PDB file of C-alpha atoms in Angstrom:
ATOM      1  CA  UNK S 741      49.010-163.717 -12.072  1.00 62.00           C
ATOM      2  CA  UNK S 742      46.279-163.922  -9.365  1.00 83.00           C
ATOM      3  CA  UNK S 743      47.441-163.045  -5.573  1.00 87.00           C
ATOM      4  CA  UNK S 744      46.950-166.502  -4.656  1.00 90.00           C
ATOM      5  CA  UNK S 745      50.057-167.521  -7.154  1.00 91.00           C
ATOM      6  CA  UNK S 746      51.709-164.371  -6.608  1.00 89.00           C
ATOM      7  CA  UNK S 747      52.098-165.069  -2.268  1.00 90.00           C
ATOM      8  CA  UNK S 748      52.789-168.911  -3.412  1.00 93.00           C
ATOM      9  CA  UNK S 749      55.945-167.374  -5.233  1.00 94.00           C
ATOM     10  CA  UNK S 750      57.274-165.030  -2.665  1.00 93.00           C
ATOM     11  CA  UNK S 751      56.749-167.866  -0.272  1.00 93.00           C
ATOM     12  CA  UNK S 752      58.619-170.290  -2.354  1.00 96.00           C
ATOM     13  CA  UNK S 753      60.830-167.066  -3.245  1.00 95.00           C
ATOM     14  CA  UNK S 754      61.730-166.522   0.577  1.00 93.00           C
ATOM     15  CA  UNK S 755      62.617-170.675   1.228  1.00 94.00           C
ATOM     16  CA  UNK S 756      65.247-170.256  -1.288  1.00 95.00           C
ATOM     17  CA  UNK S 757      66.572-167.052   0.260  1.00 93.00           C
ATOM     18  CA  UNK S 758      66.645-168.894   3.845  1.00 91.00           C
ATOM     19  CA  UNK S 759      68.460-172.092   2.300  1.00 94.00           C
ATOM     20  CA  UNK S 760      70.680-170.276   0.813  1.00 95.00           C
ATOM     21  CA  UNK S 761      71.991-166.934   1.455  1.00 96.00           C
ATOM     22  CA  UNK S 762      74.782-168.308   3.073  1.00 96.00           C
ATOM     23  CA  UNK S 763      76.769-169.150  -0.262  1.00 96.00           C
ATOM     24  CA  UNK S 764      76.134-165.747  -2.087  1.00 96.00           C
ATOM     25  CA  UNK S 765      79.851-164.103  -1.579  1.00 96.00           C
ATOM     26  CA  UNK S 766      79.151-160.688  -2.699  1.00 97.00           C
ATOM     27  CA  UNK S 767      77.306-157.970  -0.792  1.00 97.00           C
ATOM     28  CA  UNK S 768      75.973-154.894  -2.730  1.00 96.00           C
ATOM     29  CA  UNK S 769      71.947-154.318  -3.451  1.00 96.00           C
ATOM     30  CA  UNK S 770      71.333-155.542  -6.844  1.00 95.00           C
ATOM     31  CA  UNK S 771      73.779-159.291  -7.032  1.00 93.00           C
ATOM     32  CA  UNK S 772      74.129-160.060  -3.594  1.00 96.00           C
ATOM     33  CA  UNK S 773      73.810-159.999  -0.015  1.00 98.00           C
ATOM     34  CA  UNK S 774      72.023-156.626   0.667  1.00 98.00           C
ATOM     35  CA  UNK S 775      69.625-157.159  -2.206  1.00 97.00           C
ATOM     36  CA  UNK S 776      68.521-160.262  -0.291  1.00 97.00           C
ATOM     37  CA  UNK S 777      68.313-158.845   3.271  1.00 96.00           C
ATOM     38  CA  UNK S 778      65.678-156.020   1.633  1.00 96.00           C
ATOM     39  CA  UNK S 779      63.634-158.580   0.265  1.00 96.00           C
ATOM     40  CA  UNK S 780      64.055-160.541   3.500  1.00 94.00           C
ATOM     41  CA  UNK S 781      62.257-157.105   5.647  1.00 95.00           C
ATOM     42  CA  UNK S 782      59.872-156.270   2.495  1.00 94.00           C
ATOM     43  CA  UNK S 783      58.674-159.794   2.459  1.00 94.00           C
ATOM     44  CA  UNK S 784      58.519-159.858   6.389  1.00 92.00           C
ATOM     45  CA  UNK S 785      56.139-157.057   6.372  1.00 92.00           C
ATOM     46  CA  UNK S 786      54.000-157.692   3.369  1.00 90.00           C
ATOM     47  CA  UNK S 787      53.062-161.322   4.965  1.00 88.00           C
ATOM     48  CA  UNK S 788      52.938-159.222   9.013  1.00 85.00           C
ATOM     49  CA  UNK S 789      55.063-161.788  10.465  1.00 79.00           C
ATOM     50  CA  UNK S 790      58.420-159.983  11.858  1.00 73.00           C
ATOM     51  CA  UNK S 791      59.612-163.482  12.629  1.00 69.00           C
ATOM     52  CA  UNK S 792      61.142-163.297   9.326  1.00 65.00           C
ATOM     53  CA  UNK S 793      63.007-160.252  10.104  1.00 79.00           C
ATOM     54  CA  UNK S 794      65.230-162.687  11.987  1.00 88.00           C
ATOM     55  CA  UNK S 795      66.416-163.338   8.531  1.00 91.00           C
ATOM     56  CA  UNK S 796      67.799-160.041   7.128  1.00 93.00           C
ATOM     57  CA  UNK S 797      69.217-159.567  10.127  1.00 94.00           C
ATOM     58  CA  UNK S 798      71.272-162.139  10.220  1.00 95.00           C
ATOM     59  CA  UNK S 799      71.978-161.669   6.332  1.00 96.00           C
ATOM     60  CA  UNK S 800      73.780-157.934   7.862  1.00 96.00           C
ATOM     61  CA  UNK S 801      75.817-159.495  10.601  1.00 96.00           C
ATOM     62  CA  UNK S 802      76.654-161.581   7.693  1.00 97.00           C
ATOM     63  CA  UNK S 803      77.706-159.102   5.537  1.00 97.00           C
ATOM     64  CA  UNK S 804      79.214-157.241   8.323  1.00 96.00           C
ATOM     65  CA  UNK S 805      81.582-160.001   9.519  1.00 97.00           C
ATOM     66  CA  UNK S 806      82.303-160.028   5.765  1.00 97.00           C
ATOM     67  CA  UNK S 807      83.426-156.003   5.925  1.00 97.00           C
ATOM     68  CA  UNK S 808      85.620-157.019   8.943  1.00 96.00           C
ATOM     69  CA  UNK S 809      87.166-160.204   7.539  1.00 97.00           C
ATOM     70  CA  UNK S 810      88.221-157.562   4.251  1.00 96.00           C
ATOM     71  CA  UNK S 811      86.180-157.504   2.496  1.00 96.00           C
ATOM     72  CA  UNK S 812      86.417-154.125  -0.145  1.00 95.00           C
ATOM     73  CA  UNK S 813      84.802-154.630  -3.530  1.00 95.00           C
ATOM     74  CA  UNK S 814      82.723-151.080  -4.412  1.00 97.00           C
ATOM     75  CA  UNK S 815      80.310-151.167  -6.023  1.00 96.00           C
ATOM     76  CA  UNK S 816      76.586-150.266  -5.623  1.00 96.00           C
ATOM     77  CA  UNK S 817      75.648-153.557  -7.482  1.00 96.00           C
ATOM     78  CA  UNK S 818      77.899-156.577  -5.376  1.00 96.00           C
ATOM     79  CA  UNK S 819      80.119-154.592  -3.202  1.00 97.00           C
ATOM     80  CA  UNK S 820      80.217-151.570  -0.209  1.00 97.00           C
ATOM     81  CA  UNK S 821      77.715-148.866  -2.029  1.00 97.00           C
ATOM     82  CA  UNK S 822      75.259-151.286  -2.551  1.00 97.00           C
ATOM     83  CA  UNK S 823      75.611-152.102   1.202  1.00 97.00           C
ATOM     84  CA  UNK S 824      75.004-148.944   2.442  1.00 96.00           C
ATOM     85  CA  UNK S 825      72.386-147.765   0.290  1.00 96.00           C
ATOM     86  CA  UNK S 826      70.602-150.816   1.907  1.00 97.00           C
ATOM     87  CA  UNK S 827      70.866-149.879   4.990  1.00 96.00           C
ATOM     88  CA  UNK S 828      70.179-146.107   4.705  1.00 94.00           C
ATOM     89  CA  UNK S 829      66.743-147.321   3.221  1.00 95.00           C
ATOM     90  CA  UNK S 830      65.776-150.127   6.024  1.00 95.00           C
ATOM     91  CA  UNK S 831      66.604-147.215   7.905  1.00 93.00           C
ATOM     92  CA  UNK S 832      64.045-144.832   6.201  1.00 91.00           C
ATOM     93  CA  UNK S 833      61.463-147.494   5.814  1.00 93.00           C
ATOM     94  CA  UNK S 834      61.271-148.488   9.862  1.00 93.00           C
ATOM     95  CA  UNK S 835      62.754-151.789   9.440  1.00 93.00           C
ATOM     96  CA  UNK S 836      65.869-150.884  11.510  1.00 93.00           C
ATOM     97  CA  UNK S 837      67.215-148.926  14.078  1.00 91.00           C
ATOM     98  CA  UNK S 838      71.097-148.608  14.161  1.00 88.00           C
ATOM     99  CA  UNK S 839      73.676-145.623  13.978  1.00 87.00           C
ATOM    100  CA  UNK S 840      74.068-145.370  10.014  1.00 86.00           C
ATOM    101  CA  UNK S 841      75.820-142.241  10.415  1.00 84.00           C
ATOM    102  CA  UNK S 842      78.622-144.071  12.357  1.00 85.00           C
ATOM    103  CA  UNK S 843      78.256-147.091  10.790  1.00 88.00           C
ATOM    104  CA  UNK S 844      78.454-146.366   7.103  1.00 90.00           C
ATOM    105  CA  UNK S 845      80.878-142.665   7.508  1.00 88.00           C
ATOM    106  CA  UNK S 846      83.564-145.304   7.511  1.00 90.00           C
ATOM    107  CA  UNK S 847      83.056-146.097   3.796  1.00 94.00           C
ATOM    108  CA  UNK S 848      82.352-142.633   2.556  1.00 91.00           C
ATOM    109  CA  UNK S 849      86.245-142.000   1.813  1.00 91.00           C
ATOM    110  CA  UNK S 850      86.727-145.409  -0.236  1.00 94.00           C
ATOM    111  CA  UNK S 851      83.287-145.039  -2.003  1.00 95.00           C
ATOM    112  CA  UNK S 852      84.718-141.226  -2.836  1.00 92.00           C
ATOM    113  CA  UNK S 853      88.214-142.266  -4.121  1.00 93.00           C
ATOM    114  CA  UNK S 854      86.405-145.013  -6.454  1.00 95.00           C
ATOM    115  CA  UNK S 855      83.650-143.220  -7.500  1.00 94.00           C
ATOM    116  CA  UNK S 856      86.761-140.302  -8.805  1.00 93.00           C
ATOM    117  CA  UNK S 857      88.961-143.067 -10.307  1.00 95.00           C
ATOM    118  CA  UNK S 858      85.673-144.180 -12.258  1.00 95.00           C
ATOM    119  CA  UNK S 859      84.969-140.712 -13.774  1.00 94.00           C
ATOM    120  CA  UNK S 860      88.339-140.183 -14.294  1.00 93.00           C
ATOM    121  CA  UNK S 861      88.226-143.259 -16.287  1.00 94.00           C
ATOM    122  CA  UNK S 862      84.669-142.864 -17.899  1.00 94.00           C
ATOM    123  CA  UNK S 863      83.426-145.559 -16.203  1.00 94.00           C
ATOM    124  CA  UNK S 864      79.987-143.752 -15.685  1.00 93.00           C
ATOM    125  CA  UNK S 865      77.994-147.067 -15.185  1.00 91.00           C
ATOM    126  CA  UNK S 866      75.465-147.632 -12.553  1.00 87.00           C
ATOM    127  CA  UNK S 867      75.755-151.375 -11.500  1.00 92.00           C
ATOM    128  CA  UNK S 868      79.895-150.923 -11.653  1.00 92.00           C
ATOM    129  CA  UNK S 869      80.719-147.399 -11.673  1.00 93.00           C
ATOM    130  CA  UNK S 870      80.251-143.652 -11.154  1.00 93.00           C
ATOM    131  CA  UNK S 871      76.934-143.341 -11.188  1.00 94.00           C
ATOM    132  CA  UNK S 872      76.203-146.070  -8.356  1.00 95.00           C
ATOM    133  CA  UNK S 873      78.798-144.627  -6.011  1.00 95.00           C
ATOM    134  CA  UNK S 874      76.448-141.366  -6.743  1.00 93.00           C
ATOM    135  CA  UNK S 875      73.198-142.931  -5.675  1.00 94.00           C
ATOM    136  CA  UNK S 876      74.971-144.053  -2.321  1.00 94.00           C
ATOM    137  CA  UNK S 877      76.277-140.362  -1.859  1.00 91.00           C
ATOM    138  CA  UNK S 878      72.716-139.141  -2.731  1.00 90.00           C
ATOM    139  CA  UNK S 879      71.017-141.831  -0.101  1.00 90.00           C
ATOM    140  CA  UNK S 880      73.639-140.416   2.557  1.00 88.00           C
ATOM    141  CA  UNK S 881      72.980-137.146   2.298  1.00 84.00           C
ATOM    142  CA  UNK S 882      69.291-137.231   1.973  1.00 83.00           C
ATOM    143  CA  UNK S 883      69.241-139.225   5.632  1.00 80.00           C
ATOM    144  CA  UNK S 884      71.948-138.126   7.514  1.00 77.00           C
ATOM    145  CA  UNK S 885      71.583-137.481  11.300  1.00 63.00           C
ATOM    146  CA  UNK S 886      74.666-135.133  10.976  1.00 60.00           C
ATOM    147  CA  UNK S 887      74.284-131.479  10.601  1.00 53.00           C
ATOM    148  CA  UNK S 888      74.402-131.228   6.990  1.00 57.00           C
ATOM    149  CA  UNK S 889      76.556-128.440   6.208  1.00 55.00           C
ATOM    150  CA  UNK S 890      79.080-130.813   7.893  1.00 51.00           C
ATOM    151  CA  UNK S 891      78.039-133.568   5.559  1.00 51.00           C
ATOM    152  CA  UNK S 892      78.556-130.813   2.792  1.00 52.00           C
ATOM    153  CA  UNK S 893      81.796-129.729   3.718  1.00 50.00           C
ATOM    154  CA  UNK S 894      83.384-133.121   3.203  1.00 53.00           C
ATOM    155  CA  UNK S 895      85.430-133.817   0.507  1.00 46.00           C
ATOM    156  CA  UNK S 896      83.093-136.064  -1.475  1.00 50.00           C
ATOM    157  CA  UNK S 897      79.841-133.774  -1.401  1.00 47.00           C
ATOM    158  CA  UNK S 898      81.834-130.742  -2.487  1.00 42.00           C
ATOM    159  CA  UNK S 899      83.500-132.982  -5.421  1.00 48.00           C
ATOM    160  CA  UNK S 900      80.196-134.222  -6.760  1.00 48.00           C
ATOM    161  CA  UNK S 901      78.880-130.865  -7.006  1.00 43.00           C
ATOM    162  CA  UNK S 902      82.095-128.919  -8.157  1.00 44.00           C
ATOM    163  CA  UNK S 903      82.165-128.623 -12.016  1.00 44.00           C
ATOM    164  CA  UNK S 904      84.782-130.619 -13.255  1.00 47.00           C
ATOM    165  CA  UNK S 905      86.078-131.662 -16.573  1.00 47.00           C
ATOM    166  CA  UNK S 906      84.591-134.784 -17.917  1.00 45.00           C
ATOM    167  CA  UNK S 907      86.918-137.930 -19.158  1.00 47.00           C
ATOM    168  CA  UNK S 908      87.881-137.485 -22.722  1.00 47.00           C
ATOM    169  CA  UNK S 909      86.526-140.354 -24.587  1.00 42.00           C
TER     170      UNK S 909
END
């Protein structure tokens, strides 16, 4: 694929995306919302046009007016982990500037008690399960403004790294 087709696809790529967005109903990284608002920056700064920023952001307030209206599926592939890895990494890559530490804390209990119910279960899976939760936990830690011994001290950090007994299976 030459560059020429390649920048005609992520053009044609991008069109859809600003048609569009507004049916997906899910929100997580890799099947909905947040994976479209990182292409939306990525794309934005590979063609230097921040215009198109305008875009993923308003594919967050989206998903944020989605968070408020109830929204509460988990997962890191269409629900709040998926969400909030997003954001920790348009935070780490300069496309935004907001308060993730406030913003996302609020999850961190929820994303905990599912990510426990899925071990518990055996439900180690990546898109749907354990393992995704993990990544989000991971992402959080890694680029936290807290101090983070605090951030260690909280229930969830001290549960991922405590041994514990895996799900008989």
């Amino acid at each position: 694929m030459n560059n020429q087709h390649l920048k005609s696809k992520l053009q044609e790529i991008n069109s859809v995306i600003s048609k569009e967005y507004k049916s997906i109903d899910q929100i997580g990284v890799l099947s909905g919302l947040s994976g479209v608002a990182l292409f939306s920056y990525h794309y934005s700064r590979y063609i230097l046009n921040r215009v198109e920023n305008k875009v993923g952001e308003d594919i967050i307030e989206l998903i944020i007016n989605k968070i408020n209206d109830g929204y509460q599926y988990p997962t890191f592939c269409t629900g709040l982990a998926g969400f909030g890895w997003m954001i920790d990494n348009l935070q780490n890559e300069g496309f935004i500037d907001l308060p993730t530490d406030e913003l996302l804390s609020q999850f961190d209990l929820y994303l905990y008690e599912m990510m426990i119910l899925d071990i518990k279960s055996g439900n180690y899976d990546f898109l749907h399960g354990a393992i995704g939760y993990s990544i989000y936990f991971l992402s959080r830690y890694k680029s936290t403004k807290k101090n983070r011994e605090a951030f260690i001290g909280s229930a969830p950090t001290i549960y991922l790294w405590s041994p514990m007994p895996l799900a008989e299976g």
